[in-house]
PDB file of C-alpha atoms in Angstrom:
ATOM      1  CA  UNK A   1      33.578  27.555   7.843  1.00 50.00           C
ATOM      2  CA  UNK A   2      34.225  23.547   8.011  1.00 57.00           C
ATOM      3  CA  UNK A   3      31.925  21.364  10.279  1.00 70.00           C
ATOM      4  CA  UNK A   4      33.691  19.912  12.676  1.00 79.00           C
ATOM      5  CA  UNK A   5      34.181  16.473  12.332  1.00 83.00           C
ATOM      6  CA  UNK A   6      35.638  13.383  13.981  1.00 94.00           C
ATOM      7  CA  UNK A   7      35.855   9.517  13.756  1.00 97.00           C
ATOM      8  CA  UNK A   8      36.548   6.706  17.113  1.00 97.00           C
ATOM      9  CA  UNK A   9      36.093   3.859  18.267  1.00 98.00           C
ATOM     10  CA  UNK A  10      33.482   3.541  21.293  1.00 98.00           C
ATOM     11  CA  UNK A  11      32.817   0.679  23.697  1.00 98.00           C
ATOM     12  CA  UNK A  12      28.922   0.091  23.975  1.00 97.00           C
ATOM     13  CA  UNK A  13      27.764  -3.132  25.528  1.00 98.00           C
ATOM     14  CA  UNK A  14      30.848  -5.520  25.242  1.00 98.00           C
ATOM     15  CA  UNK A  15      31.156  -4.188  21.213  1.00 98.00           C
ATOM     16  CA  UNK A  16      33.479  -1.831  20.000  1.00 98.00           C
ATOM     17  CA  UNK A  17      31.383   0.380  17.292  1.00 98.00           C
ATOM     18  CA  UNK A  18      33.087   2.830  15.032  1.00 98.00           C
ATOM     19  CA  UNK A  19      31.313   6.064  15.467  1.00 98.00           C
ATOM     20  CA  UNK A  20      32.063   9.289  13.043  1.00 98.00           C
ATOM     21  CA  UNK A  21      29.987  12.552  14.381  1.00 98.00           C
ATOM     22  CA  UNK A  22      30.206  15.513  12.480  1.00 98.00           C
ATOM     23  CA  UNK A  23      28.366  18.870  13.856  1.00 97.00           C
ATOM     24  CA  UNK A  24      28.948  20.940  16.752  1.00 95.00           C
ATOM     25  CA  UNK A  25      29.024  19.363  20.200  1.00 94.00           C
ATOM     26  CA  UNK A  26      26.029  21.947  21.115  1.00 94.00           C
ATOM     27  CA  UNK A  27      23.497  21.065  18.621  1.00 96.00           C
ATOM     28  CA  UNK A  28      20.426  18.640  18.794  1.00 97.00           C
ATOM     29  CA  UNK A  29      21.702  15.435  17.972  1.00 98.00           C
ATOM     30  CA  UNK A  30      20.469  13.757  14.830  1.00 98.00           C
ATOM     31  CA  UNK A  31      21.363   9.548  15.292  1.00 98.00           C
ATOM     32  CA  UNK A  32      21.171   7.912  12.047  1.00 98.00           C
ATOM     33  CA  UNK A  33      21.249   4.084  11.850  1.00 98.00           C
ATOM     34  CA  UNK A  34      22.121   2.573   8.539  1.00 98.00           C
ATOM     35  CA  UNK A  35      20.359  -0.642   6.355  1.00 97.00           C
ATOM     36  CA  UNK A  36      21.370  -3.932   5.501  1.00 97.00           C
ATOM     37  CA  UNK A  37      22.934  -5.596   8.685  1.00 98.00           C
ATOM     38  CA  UNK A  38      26.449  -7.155   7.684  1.00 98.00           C
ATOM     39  CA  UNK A  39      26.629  -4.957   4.523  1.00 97.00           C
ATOM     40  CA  UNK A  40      25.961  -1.510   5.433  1.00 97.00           C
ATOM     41  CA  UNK A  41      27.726   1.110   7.311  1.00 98.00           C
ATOM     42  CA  UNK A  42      27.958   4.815   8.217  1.00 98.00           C
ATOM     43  CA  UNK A  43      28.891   5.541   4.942  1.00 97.00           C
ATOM     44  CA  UNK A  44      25.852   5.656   3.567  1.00 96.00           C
ATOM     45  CA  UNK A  45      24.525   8.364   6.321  1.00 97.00           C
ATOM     46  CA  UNK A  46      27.579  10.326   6.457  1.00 98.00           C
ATOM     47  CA  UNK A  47      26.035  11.303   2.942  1.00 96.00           C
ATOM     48  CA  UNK A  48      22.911  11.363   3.331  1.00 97.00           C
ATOM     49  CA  UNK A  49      22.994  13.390   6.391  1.00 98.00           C
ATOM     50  CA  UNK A  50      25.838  14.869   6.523  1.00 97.00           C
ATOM     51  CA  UNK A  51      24.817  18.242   4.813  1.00 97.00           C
ATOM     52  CA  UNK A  52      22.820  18.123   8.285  1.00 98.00           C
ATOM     53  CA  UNK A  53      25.563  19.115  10.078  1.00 97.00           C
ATOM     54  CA  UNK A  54      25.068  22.730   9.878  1.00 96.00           C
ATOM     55  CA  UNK A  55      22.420  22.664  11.842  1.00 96.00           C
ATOM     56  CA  UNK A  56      22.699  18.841  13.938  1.00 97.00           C
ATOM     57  CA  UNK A  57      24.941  17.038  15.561  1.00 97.00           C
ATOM     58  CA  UNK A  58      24.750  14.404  13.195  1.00 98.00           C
ATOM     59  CA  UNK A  59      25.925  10.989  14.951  1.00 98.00           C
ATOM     60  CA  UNK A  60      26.663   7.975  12.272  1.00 98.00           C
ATOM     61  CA  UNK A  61      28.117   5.045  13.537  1.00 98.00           C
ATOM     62  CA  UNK A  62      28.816   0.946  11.926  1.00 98.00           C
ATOM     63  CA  UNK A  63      26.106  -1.306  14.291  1.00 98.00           C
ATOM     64  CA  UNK A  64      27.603  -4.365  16.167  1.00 98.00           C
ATOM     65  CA  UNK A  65      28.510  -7.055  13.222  1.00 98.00           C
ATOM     66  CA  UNK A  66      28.733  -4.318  10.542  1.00 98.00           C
ATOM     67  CA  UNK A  67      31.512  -1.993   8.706  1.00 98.00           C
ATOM     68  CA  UNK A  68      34.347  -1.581  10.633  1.00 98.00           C
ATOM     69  CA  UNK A  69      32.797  -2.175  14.017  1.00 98.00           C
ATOM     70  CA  UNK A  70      33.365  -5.922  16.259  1.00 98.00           C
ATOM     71  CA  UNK A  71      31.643  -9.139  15.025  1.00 98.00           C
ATOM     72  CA  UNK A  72      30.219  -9.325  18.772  1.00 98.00           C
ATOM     73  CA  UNK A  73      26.798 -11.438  18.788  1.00 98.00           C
ATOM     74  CA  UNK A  74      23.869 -11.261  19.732  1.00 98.00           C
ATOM     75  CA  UNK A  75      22.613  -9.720  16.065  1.00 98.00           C
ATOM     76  CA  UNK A  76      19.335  -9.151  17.835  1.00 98.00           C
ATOM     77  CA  UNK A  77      16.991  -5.965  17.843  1.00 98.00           C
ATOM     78  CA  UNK A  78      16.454  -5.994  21.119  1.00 98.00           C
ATOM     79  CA  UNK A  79      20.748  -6.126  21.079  1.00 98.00           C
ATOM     80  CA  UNK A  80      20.807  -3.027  18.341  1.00 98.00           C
ATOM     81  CA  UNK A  81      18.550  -1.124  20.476  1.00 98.00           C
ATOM     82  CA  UNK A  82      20.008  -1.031  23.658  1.00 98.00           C
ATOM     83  CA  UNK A  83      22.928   0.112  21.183  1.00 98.00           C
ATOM     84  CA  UNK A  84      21.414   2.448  19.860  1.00 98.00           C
ATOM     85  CA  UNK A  85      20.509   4.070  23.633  1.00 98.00           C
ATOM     86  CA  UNK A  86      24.110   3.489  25.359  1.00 98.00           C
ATOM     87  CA  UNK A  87      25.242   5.648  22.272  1.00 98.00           C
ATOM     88  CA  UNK A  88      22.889   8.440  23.136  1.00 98.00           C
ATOM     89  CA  UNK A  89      23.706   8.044  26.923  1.00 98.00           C
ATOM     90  CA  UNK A  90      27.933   8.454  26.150  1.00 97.00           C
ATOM     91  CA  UNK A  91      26.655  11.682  24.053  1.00 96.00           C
ATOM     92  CA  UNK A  92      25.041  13.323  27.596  1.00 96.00           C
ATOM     93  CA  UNK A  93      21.952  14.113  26.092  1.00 97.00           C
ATOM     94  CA  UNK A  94      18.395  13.272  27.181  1.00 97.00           C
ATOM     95  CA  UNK A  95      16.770  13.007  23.804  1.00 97.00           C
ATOM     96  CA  UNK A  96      17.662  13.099  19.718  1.00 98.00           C
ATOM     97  CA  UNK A  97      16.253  12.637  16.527  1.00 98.00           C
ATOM     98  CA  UNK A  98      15.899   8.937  15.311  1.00 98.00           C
ATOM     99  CA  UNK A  99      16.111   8.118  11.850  1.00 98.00           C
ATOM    100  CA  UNK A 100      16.718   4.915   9.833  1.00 98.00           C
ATOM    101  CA  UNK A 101      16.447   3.926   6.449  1.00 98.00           C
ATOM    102  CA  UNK A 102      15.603  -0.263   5.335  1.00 98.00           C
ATOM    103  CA  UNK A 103      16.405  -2.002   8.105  1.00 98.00           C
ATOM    104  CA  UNK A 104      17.878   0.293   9.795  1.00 98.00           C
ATOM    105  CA  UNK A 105      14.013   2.071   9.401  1.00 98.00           C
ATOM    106  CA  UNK A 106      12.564  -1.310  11.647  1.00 98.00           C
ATOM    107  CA  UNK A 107      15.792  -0.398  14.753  1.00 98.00           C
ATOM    108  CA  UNK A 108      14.447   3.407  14.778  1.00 98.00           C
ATOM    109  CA  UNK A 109      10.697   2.417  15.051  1.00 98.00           C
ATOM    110  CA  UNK A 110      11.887  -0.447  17.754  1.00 98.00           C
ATOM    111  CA  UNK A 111      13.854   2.129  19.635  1.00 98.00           C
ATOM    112  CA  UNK A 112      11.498   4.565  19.490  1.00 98.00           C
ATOM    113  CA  UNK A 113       8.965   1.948  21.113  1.00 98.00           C
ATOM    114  CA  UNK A 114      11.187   1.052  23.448  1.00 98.00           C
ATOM    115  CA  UNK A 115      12.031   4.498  24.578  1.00 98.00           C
ATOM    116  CA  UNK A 116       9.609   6.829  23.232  1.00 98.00           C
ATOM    117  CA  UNK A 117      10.949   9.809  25.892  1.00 98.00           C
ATOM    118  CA  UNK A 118      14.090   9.714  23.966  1.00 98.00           C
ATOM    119  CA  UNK A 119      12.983  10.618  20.624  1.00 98.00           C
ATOM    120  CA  UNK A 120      11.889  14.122  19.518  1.00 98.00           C
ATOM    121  CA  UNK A 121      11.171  13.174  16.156  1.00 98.00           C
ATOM    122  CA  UNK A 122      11.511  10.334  13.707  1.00 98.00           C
ATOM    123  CA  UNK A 123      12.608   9.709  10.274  1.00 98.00           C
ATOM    124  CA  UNK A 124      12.056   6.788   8.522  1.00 98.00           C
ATOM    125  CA  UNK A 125      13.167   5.976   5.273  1.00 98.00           C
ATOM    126  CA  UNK A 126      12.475   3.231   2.596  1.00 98.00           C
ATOM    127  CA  UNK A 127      11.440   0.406   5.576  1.00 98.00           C
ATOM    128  CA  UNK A 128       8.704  -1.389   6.659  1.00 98.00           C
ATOM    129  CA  UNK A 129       6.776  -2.345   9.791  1.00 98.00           C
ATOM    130  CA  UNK A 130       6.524  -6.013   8.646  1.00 98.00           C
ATOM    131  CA  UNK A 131       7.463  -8.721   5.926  1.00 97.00           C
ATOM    132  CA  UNK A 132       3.690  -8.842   4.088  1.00 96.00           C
ATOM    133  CA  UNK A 133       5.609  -7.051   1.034  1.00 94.00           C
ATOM    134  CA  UNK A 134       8.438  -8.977   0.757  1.00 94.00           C
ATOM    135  CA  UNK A 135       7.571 -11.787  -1.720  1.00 93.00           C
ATOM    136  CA  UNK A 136       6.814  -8.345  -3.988  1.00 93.00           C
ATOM    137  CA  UNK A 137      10.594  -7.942  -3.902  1.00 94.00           C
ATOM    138  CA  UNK A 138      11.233 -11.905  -5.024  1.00 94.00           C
ATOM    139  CA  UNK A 139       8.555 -11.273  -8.163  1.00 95.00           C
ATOM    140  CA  UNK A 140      10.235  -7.960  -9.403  1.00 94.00           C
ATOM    141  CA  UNK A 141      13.742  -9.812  -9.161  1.00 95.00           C
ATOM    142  CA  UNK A 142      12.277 -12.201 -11.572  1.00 94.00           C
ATOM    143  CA  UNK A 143      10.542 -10.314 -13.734  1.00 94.00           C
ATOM    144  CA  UNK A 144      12.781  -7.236 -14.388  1.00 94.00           C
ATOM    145  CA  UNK A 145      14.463  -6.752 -17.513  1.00 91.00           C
ATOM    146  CA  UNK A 146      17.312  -4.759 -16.029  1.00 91.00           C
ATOM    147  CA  UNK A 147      20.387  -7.363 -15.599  1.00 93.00           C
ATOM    148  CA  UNK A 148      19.431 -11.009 -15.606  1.00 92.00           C
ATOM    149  CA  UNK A 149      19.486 -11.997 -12.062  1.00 95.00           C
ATOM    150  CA  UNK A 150      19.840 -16.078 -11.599  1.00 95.00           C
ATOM    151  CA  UNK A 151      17.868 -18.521  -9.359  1.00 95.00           C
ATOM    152  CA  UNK A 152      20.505 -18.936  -6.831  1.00 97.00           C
ATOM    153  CA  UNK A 153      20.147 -15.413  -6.182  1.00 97.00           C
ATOM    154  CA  UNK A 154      16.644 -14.778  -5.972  1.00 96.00           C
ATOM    155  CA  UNK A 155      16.133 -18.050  -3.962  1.00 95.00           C
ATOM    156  CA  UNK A 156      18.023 -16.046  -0.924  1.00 96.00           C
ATOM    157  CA  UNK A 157      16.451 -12.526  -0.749  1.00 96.00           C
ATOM    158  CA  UNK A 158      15.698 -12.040   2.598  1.00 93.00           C
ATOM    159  CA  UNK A 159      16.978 -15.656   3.641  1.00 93.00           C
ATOM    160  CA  UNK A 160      19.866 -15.293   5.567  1.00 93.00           C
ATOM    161  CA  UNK A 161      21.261 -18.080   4.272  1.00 94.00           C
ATOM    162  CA  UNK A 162      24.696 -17.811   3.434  1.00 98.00           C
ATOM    163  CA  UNK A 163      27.829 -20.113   4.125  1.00 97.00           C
ATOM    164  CA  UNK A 164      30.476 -17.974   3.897  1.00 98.00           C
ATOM    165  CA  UNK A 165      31.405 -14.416   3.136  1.00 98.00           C
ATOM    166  CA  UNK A 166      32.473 -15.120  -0.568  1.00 98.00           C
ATOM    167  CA  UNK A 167      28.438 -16.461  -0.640  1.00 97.00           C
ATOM    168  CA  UNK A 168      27.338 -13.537   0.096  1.00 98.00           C
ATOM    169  CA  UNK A 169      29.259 -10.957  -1.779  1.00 97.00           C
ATOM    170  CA  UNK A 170      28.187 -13.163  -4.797  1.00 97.00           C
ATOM    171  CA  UNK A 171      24.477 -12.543  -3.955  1.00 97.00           C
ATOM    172  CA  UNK A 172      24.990  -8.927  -3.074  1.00 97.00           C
ATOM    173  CA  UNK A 173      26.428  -8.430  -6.715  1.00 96.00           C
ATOM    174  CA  UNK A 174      23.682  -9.992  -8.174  1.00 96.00           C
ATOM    175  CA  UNK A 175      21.031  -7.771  -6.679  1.00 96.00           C
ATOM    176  CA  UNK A 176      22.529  -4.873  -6.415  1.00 96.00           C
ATOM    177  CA  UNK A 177      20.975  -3.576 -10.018  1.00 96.00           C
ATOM    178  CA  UNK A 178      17.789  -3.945  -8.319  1.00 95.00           C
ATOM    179  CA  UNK A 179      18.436  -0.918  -5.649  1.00 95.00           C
ATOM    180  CA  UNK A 180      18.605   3.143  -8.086  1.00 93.00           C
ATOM    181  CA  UNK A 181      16.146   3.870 -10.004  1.00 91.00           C
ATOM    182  CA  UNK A 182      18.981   4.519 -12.701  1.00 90.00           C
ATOM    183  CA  UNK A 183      20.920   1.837 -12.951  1.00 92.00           C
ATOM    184  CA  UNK A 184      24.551   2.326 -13.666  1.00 93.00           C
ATOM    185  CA  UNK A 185      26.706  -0.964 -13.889  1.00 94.00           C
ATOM    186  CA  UNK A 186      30.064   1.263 -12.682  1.00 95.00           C
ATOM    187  CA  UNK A 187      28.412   2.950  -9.128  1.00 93.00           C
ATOM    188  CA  UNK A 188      27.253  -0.970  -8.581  1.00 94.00           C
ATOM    189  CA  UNK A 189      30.692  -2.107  -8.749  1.00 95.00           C
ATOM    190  CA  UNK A 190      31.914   0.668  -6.905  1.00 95.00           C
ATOM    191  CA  UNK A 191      29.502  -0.383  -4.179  1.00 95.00           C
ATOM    192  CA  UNK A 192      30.217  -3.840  -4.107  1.00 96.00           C
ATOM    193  CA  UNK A 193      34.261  -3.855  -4.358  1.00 96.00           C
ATOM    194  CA  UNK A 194      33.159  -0.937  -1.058  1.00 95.00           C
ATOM    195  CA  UNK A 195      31.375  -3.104   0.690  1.00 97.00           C
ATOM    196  CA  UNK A 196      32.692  -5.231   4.282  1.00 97.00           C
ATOM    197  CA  UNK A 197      30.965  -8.297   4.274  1.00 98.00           C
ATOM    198  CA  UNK A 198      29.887 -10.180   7.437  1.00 98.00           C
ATOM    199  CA  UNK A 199      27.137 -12.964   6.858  1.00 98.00           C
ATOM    200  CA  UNK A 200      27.089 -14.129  10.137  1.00 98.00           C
ATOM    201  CA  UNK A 201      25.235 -10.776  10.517  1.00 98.00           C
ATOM    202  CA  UNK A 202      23.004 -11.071   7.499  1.00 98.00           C
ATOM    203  CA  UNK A 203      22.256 -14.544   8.367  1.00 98.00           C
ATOM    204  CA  UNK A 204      20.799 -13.785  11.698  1.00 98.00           C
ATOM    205  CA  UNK A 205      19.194 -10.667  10.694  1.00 98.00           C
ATOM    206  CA  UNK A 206      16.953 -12.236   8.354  1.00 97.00           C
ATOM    207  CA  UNK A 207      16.774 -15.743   9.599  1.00 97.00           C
ATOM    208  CA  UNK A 208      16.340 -15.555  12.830  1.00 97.00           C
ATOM    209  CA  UNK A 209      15.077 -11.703  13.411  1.00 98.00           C
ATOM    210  CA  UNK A 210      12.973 -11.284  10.548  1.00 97.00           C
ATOM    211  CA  UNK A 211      10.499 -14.061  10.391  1.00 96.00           C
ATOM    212  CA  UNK A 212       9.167 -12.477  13.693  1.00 96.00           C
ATOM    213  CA  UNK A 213       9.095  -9.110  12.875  1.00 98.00           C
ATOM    214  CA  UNK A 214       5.757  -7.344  13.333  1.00 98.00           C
ATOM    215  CA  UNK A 215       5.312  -3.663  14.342  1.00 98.00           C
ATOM    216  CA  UNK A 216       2.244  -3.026  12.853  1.00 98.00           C
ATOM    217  CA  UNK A 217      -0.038  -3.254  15.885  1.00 97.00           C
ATOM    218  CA  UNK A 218       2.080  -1.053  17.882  1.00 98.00           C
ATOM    219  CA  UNK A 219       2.277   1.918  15.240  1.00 98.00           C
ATOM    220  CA  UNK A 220       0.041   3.590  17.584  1.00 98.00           C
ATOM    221  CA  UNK A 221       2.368   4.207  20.637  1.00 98.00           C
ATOM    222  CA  UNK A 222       4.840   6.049  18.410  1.00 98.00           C
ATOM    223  CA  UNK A 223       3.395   9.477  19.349  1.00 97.00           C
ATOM    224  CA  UNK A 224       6.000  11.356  18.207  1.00 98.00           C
ATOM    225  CA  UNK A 225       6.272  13.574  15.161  1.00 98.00           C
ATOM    226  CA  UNK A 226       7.354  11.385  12.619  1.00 98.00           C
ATOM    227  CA  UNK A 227       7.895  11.828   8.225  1.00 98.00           C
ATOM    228  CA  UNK A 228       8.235   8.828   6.018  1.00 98.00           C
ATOM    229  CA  UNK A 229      10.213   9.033   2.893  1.00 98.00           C
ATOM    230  CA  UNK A 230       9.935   6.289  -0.048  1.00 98.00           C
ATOM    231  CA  UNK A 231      11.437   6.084  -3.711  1.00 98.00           C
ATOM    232  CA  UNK A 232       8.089   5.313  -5.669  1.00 97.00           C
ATOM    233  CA  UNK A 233      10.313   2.559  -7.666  1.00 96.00           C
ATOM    234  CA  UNK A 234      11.613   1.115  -4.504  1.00 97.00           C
ATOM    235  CA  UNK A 235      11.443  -2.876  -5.025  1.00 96.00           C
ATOM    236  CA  UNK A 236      12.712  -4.057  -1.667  1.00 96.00           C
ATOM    237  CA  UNK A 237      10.405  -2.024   0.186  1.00 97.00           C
ATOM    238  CA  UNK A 238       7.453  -0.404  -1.622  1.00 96.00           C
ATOM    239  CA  UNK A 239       5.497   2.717  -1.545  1.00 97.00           C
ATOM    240  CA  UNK A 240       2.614   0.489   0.077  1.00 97.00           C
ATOM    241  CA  UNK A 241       5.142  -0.331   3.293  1.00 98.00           C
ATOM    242  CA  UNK A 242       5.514   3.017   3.817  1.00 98.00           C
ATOM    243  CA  UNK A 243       2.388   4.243   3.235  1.00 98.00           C
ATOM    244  CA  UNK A 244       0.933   1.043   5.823  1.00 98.00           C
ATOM    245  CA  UNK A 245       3.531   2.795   8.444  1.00 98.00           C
ATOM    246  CA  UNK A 246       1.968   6.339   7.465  1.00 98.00           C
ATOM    247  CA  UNK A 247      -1.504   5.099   8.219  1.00 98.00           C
ATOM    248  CA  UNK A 248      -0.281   3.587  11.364  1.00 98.00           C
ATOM    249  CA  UNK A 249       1.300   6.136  13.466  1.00 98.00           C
ATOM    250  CA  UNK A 250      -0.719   9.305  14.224  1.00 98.00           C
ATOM    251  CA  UNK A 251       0.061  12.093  12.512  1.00 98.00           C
ATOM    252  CA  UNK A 252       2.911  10.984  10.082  1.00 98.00           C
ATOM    253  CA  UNK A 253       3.699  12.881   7.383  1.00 98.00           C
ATOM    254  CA  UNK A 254       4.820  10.508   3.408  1.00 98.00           C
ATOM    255  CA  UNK A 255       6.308  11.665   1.266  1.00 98.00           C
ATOM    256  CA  UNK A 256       7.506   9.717  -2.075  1.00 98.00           C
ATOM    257  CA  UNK A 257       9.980  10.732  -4.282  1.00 98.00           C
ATOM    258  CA  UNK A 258       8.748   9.994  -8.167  1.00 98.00           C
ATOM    259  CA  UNK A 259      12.668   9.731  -9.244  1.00 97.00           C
ATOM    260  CA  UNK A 260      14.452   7.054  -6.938  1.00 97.00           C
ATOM    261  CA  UNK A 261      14.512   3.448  -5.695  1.00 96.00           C
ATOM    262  CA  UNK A 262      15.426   2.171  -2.810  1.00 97.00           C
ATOM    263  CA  UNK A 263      17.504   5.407  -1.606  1.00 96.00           C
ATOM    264  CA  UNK A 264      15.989   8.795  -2.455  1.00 97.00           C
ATOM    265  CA  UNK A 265      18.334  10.230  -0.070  1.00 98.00           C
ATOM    266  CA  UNK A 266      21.053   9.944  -2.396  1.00 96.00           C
ATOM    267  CA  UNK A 267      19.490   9.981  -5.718  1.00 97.00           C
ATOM    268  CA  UNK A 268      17.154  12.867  -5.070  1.00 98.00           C
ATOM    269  CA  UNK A 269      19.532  14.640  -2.654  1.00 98.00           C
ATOM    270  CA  UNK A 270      18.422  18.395  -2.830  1.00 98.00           C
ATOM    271  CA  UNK A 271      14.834  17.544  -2.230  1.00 98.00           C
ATOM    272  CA  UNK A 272      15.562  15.455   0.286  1.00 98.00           C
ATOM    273  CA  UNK A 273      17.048  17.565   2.424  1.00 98.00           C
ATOM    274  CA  UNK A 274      14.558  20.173   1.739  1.00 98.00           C
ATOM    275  CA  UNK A 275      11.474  18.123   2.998  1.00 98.00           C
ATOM    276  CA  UNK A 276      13.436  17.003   6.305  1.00 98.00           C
ATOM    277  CA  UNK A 277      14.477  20.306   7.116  1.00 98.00           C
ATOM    278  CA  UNK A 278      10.892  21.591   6.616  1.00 98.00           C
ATOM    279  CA  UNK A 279       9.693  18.811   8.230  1.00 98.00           C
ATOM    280  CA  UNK A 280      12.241  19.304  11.764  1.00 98.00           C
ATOM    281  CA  UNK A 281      11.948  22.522  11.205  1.00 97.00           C
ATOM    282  CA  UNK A 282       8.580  22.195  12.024  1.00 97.00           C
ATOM    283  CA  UNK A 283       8.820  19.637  14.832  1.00 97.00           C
ATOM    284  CA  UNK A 284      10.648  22.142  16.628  1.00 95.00           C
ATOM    285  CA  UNK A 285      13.846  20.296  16.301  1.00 92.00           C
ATOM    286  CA  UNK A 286      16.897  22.555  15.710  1.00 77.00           C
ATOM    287  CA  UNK A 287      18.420  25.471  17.111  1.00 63.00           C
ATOM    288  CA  UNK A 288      16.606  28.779  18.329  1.00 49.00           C
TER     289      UNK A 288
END
């Protein structure tokens, strides 16, 4: 039996976002927010989630100023939040299951904050609740001995300081070898020539959002249940991110997987899936 599926366009907040939801219209909704604002998209948890659908209605979408969705600004959290909730208002139901991975990791935590009735349960993978790890990503793009990675590009992790999109496709190709634990020269071009670049996006995301970004005192509030997943050879967010978040919110469950980088929900897929099923599955989130 196929799992329904569909793709459209959706006007939230002066934007039009391209959603794709795939699931049945009756089952607990799953939102899933993707990374890396003006490179990511749904793409990314349309496969990582997807298998979901069986059980969730798994709702994917590109944020404002990424994929295929409008270049509308603000690029703000506070802008991505109140996103995130107009989606779950068109979808008629009162609360879902957050989860995020990199940045899209700090938007669930923020949305969970700043709605905390709204969210039955929270997955986080691969983030962080602030920047005190970040020059660890600038010394392992120095020191590795995977691809040689020039100055240019090192000087601008995490900047947000790009002129132009043809800027910033150069620095996403020379970083990309940073991201799987097995690094295979053919998936990054694949992933590059795949990606939509908007740098306007990037550039406010980490210039202007980023250097305030600090969740770490309110870790606390986020009462509900909540698992953390890491790659233990993550170098843009480490094992010691998540486990700070872990520590922080009462109750949270880590998990790291020994075999992946900065996405264990595509290099690890099997076991990934099983420890968020078991995980919902015991949050009570899922059909009866």
């Amino acid at each position: 039996m196929s799992t329904p599926e569909r793709e459209f366009d959706l006007q939230v907040n002066g934007a039009r976002l391209r959603m794709q939801v795939l699931g049945a219209d009756d089952a607990p909704v799953l939102l899933v927010h993707h990374g890396a604002p003006g490179l990511g998209s749904r793409s990314e948890p349309v496969r990582s989630f997807g298998p979901f659908a069986d059980t969730y209605r798994v709702v994917t979408f590109d944020a404002r100023g990424s994929g295929e969705s409008e270049d509308v600004p603000p690029y703000t959290h506070a802008q991505w939040v109140a996103d995130i909730d107009a989606i779950r208002e068109s979808l008629g139901v009162e609360q879902v299951v957050m989860a995020g991975g990199s940045y899209g990791g700090f938007l669930a935590m923020e949305y969970t904050l700043a709605h905390p009735d709204r969210v039955s349960a929270l997955v986080l993978r691969d983030t962080a609740a602030n920047t005190d790890h970040d020059h660890l990503a600038v010394e392992r793009a120095r020191s590795t001995d995977r691809v040689p990675i020039d100055e240019w590009t090192i000087s601008r992790i995490g900047t947000g300081a790009f002129a132009d999109d043809t800027e910033f496709e150069r620095y996403w190709r020379g970083i990309l070898p940073l991201y799987d634990h097995a690094y295979d020269p053919e998936a990054v071009e694949r992933k590059a020539r795949a990606t939509r670049y908007h740098y306007a996006t990037h550039n406010a995301a980490f210039g202007q959002n980023m250097p305030g970004y600090d969740l770490t005192g309110r870790l606390g509030e986020i009462r509900c249940p909540t698992l953390v997943v890491v790659g233990r050879h993550d170098w843009r967010t480490p094992v010691p991110a998540s486990q700070a978040i872990a520590d922080g919110i009462p109750g949270a469950e880590l998990v790291v997987f020994e075999h992946s980088g900065h996405s264990p929900q595509l290099e690890e897929p099997e076991e990934f899936q099983r420890v968020v099923r078991d995980f919902l599955r015991r949050a009570g989130v899922g059909r009866r």
